Amino acid sequence: MPIEVACHLNVLVPDMAEPELGRALRTLSELGYTAVVLPPIDPDSAPLGEWAAAFRDHGLTPITIAGQAPGADVSSADPVEQERGAQALRRMVEATAALGGDQMNGVSYGLFGRASTAAPAGAVDRAAAQLGAVADHAHDQGIAMTFEVLNRYETALLNTAAQARDFVAASGSAHLRVHLDTFHMAVEETDMVGEVRATVPVLGYLELGQSGRGPLSAGSVDVDAVVRAALDAGYRGRVGLEAFSRLVLTAEASDLLAIWREPYTDGAALAAEAIELVRKAEAG
């Protein structure tokens, strides 16, 4: 069976609004994608039933993104804030199931954004314990939970694959999995391919993002080598595409992610090239 390939919806459209959503889902389905990564959603107000029907109609499995917020943070030293953070994650697990999804990604271990100091003592251990419990709960609901490793400018908690492997061990969960993104790895890792291989036993999502946030064929990341290394090491999970352009994203999302340029202007063409690159690497 070919490996499943997912695409961030934001590669093609800025949000979940119709009719653009329907056109984007149709394009991804026709290109051969099997899953789509959603932008952050509010599980309490989103039309989950309508979206679930749209995903089913296009044969695409939705992947949600779960995060944390001030006052609801599993890495906090305040037990009340920790519990609020865990509750937010559990609510997103429920929303994922309602959407017909089977995977929840995201920066679920703490706040997103450049930190002013190193991570406080105990923050990583607190987050690991909370995520381990949520991952076990998600598994019971048929949802695989991953957490994304970010570069130093977007978090002070987890920046490398080695830290992620230690985090999984500290969680005590047999179900928590790592989400590696080659964009972030290009900043932090001295041996990207080697770290991908080493993480395969606990890898739940391998995301391909180029150094310039644009087409996978243009940048410093050797996409072919990364995909081949993962598959040679036994990885059979999803491979995903992520790219951002200010032309496509909302201004708010562009500012949050520091997307000041337009690395691409045609999201469908970028997605078509990306899945072709993955299939060629898979074929060897």
mmCIF file of N, CA and C in Angstrom, residues 8 10-11 208-209 213-215 241-245 249 264 270:
data_model
loop_
_atom_site.group_PDB
_atom_site.id
_atom_site.type_symbol
_atom_site.label_atom_id
_atom_site.label_comp_id
_atom_site.label_asym_id
_atom_site.label_seq_id
_atom_site.Cartn_x
_atom_site.Cartn_y
_atom_site.Cartn_z
ATOM 1 N N HIS A 8 -1.576 20.473 4.249
ATOM 2 C CA HIS A 8 -2.178 21.556 5.011
ATOM 3 C C HIS A 8 -3.188 22.285 4.130
ATOM 4 N N ASN A 10 -4.126 25.222 4.455
ATOM 5 C CA ASN A 10 -3.658 26.586 4.231
ATOM 6 C C ASN A 10 -2.697 26.715 3.055
ATOM 7 N N VAL A 11 -2.267 25.594 2.481
ATOM 8 C CA VAL A 11 -1.469 25.670 1.255
ATOM 9 C C VAL A 11 -2.315 26.244 0.121
ATOM 10 N N LEU A 208 6.848 17.643 5.628
ATOM 11 C CA LEU A 208 7.854 18.172 4.716
ATOM 12 C C LEU A 208 7.593 19.655 4.501
ATOM 13 N N GLY A 209 8.513 20.474 5.005
ATOM 14 C CA GLY A 209 8.426 21.909 4.819
ATOM 15 C C GLY A 209 9.784 22.422 4.382
ATOM 16 N N ARG A 213 9.709 27.974 3.097
ATOM 17 C CA ARG A 213 8.260 27.821 3.253
ATOM 18 C C ARG A 213 7.522 27.665 1.924
ATOM 19 N N GLY A 214 8.272 27.484 0.827
ATOM 20 C CA GLY A 214 7.634 27.368 -0.467
ATOM 21 C C GLY A 214 7.699 25.976 -1.037
ATOM 22 N N PRO A 215 7.843 25.830 -2.365
ATOM 23 C CA PRO A 215 7.857 24.516 -3.010
ATOM 24 C C PRO A 215 8.928 23.602 -2.447
ATOM 25 N N LEU A 241 2.551 17.676 3.739
ATOM 26 C CA LEU A 241 3.088 18.859 3.081
ATOM 27 C C LEU A 241 2.651 20.098 3.850
ATOM 28 N N GLU A 242 3.627 20.987 4.095
ATOM 29 C CA GLU A 242 3.308 22.292 4.676
ATOM 30 C C GLU A 242 4.058 23.362 3.904
ATOM 31 N N ALA A 243 3.352 24.407 3.524
ATOM 32 C CA ALA A 243 3.953 25.565 2.872
ATOM 33 C C ALA A 243 3.060 26.757 3.175
ATOM 34 N N PHE A 244 3.653 27.938 3.208
ATOM 35 C CA PHE A 244 2.879 29.131 3.530
ATOM 36 C C PHE A 244 3.238 30.262 2.579
ATOM 37 N N SER A 245 2.235 31.034 2.207
ATOM 38 C CA SER A 245 2.440 32.214 1.381
ATOM 39 C C SER A 245 1.505 33.304 1.878
ATOM 40 N N LEU A 249 -2.556 32.973 2.961
ATOM 41 C CA LEU A 249 -2.943 33.048 4.369
ATOM 42 C C LEU A 249 -3.700 34.332 4.688
ATOM 43 N N TYR A 264 5.146 31.198 -2.964
ATOM 44 C CA TYR A 264 4.440 30.599 -4.092
ATOM 45 C C TYR A 264 3.140 31.361 -4.310
ATOM 46 N N LEU A 270 1.776 23.726 -6.352
ATOM 47 C CA LEU A 270 2.741 23.323 -5.332
ATOM 48 C C LEU A 270 2.375 21.961 -4.759
#
